[in-house]
PDB file of C-alpha atoms in Angstrom:
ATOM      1  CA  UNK A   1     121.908  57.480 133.963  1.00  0.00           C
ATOM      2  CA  UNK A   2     123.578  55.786 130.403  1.00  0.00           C
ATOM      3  CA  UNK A   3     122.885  57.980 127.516  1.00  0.00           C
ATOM      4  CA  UNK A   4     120.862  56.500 124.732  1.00  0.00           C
ATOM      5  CA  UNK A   5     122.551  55.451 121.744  1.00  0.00           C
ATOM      6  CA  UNK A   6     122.184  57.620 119.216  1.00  0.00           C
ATOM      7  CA  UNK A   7     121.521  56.797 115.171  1.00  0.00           C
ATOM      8  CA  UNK A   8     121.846  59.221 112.272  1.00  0.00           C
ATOM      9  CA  UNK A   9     118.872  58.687 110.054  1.00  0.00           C
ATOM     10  CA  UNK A  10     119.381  58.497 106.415  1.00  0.00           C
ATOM     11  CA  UNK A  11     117.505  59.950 104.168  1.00  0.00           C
ATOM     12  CA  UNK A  12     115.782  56.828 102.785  1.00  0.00           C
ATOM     13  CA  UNK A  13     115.120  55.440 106.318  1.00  0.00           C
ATOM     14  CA  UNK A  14     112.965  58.484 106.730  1.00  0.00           C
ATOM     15  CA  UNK A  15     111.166  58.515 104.356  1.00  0.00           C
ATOM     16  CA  UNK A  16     110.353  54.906 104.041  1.00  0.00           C
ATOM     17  CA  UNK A  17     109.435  54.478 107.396  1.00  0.00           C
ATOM     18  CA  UNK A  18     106.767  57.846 107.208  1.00  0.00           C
ATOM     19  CA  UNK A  19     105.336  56.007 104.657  1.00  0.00           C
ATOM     20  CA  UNK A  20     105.279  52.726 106.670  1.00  0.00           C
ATOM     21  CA  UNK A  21     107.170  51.250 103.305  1.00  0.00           C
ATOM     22  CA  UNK A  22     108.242  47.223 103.687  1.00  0.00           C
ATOM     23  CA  UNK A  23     111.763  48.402 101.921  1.00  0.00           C
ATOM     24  CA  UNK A  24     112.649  49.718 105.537  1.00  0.00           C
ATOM     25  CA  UNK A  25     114.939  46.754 107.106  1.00  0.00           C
ATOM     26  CA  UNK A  26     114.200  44.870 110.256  1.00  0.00           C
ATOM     27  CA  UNK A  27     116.963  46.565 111.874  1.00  0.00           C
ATOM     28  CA  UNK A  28     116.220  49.774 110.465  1.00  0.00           C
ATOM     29  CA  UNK A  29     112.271  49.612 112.046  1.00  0.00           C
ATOM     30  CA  UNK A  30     113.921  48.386 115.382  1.00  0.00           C
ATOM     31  CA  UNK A  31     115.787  51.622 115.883  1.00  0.00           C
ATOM     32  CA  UNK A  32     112.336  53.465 115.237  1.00  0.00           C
ATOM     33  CA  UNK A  33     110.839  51.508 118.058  1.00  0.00           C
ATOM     34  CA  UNK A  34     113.659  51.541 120.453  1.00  0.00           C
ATOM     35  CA  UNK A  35     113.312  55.078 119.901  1.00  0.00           C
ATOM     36  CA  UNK A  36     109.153  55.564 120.379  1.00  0.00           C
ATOM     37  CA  UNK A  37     110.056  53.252 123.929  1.00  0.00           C
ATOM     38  CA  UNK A  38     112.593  56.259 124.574  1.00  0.00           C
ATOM     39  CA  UNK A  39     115.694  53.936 124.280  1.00  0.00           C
ATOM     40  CA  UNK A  40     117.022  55.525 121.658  1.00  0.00           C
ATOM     41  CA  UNK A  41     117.403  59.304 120.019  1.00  0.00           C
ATOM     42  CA  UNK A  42     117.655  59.391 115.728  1.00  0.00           C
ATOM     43  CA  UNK A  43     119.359  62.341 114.430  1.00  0.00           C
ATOM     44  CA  UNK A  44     118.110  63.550 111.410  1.00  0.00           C
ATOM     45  CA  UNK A  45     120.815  66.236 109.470  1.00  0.00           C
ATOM     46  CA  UNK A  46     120.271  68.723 107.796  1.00  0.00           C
ATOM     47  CA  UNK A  47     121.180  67.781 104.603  1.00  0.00           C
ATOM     48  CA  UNK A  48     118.811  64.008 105.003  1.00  0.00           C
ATOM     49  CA  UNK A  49     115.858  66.957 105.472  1.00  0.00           C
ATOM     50  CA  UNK A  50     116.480  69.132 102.181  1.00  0.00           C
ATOM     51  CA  UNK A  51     116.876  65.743 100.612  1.00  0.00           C
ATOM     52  CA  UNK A  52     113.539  64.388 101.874  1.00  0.00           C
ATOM     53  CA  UNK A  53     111.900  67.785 100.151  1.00  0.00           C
ATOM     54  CA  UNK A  54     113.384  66.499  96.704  1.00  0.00           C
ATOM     55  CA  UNK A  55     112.655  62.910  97.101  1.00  0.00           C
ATOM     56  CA  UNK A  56     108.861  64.283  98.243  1.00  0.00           C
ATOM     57  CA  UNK A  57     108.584  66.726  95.343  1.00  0.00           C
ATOM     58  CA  UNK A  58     109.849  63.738  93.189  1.00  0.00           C
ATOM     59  CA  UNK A  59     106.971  61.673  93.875  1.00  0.00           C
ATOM     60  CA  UNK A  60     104.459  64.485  94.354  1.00  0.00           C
ATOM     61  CA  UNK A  61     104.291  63.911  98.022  1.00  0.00           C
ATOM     62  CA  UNK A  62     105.225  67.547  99.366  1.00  0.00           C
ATOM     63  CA  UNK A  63     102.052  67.811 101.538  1.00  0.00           C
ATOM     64  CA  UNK A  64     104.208  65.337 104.055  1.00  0.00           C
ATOM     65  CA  UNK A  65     107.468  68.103 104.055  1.00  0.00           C
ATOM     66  CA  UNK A  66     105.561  70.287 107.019  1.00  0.00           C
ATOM     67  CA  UNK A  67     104.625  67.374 108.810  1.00  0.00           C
ATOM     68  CA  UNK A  68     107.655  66.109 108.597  1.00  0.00           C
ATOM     69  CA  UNK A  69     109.292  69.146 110.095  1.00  0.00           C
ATOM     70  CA  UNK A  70     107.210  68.676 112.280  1.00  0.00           C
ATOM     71  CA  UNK A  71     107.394  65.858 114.382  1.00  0.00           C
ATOM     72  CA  UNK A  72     111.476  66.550 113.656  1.00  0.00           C
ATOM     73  CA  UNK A  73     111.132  69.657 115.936  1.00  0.00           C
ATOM     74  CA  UNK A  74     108.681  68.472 118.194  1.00  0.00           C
ATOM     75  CA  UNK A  75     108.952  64.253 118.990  1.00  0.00           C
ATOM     76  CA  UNK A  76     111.088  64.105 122.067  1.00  0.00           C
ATOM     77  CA  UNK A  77     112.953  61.047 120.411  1.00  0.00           C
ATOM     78  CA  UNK A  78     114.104  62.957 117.483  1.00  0.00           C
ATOM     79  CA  UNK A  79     116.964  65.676 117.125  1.00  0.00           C
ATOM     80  CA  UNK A  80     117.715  67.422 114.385  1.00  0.00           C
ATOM     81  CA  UNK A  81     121.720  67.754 113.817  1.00  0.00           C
ATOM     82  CA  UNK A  82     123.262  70.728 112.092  1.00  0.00           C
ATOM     83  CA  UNK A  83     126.081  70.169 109.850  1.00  0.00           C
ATOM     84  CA  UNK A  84     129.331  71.691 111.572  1.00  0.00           C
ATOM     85  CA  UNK A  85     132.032  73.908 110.263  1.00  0.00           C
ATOM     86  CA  UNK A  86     134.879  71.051 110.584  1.00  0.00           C
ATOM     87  CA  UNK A  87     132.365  68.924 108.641  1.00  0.00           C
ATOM     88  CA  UNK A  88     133.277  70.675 105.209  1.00  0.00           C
ATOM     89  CA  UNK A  89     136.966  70.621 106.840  1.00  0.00           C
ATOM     90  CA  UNK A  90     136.677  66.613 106.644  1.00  0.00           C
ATOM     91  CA  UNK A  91     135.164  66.443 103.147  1.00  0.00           C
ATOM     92  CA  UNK A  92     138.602  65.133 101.873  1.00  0.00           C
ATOM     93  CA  UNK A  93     139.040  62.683 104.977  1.00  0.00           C
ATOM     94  CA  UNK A  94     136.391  60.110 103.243  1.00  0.00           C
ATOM     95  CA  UNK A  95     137.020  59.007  99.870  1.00  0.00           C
ATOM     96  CA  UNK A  96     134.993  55.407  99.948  1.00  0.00           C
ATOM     97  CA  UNK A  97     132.195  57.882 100.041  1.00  0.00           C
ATOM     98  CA  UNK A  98     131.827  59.333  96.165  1.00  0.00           C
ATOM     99  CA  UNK A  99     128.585  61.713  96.977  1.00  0.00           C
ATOM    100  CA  UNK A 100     128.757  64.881  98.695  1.00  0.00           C
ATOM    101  CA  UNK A 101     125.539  64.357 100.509  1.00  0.00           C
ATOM    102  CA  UNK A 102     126.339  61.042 102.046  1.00  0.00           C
ATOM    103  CA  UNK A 103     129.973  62.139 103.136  1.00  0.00           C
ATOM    104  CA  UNK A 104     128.398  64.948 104.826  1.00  0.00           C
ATOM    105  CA  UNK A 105     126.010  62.713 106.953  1.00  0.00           C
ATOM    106  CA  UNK A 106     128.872  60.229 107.686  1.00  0.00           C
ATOM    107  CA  UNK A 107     131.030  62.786 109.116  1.00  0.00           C
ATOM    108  CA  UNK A 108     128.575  63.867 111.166  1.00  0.00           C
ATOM    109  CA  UNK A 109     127.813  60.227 112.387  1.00  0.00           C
ATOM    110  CA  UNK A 110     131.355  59.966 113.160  1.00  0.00           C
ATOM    111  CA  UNK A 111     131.830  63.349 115.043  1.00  0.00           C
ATOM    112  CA  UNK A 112     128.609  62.287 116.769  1.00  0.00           C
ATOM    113  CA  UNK A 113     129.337  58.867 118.076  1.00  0.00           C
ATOM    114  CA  UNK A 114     126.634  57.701 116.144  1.00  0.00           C
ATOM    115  CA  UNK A 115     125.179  54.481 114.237  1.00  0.00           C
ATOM    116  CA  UNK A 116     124.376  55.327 110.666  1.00  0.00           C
ATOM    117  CA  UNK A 117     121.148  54.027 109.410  1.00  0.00           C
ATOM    118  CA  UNK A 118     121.343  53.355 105.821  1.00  0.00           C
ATOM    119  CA  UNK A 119     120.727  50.780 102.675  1.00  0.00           C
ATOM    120  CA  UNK A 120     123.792  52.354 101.181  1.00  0.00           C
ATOM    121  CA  UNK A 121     126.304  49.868 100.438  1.00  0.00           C
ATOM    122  CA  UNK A 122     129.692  52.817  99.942  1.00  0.00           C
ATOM    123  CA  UNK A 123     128.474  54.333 103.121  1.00  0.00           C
ATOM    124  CA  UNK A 124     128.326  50.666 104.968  1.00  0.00           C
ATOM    125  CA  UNK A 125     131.685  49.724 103.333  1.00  0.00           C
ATOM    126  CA  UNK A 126     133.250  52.872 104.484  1.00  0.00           C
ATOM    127  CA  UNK A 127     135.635  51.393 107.506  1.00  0.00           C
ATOM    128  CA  UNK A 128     135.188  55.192 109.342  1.00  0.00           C
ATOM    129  CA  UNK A 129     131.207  54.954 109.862  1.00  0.00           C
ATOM    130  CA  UNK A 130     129.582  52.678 112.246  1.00  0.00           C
ATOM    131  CA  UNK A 131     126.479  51.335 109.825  1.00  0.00           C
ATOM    132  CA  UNK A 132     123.152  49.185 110.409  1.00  0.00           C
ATOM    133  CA  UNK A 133     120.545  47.945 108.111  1.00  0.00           C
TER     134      UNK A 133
END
């Protein structure tokens, strides 16, 4: 049996595709359905989920944080992705990427194998990470 590809979600993927937003990118809203047809798994890390409750409490939309939860721990197609001790060990490795946040999830898209799925132009024009839009 192949393994499904795996994606790690940004943050803004997330949350524009819970809100069923039209910013979310063709490509972005085919790895959401490859997923729901069990094709593909989307990682969501722990830092993308603390920065969905700011983004939420931003826009007065916390009453979508537990249900997001959620359906992270309980959709089959989703897996939520700790951040790893030799994660902060690679925090110097990626200097394209300027915020702390972002660097984290790439490294943890590269450790992973995974496609990073982001809008973010540093973290698509960092050589290391494996991006789609």
């Amino acid at each position: 049996m192949t393994a499904r590809p795996l994606f790690l979600m940004d943050t803004h993927a997330l949350y524009w595709h819970r809100l069923g937003s039209p910013r979310l990118s063709e490509g972005a809203t085919r790895v959401f359905n490859e997923a729901l047809s069990e094709k593909a798994t989307l990682l969501v890390h722990h830092v993308a989920i603390a920065e969905l409750f700011w983004i939420l409490q931003k826009h007065n939309q916390l009453d979508l944080y537990g249900p997001l939860l959620r359906d992270y721990q309980t959709i089959p197609y989703y897996r939520i992705e700790p951040m790893e001790w030799a994660d902060l060990g690679n925090l110097a490795t990626m200097h394209e990427i300027p915020e702390m946040h972002d660097r984290l999830q790439a490294i943890a898209a590269i450790r992973l194998g995974a496609t990073m799925v982001t809008k973010d132009p540093l973290i698509q024009g960092c050589s290391q990470v494996k991006c789609l839009w």
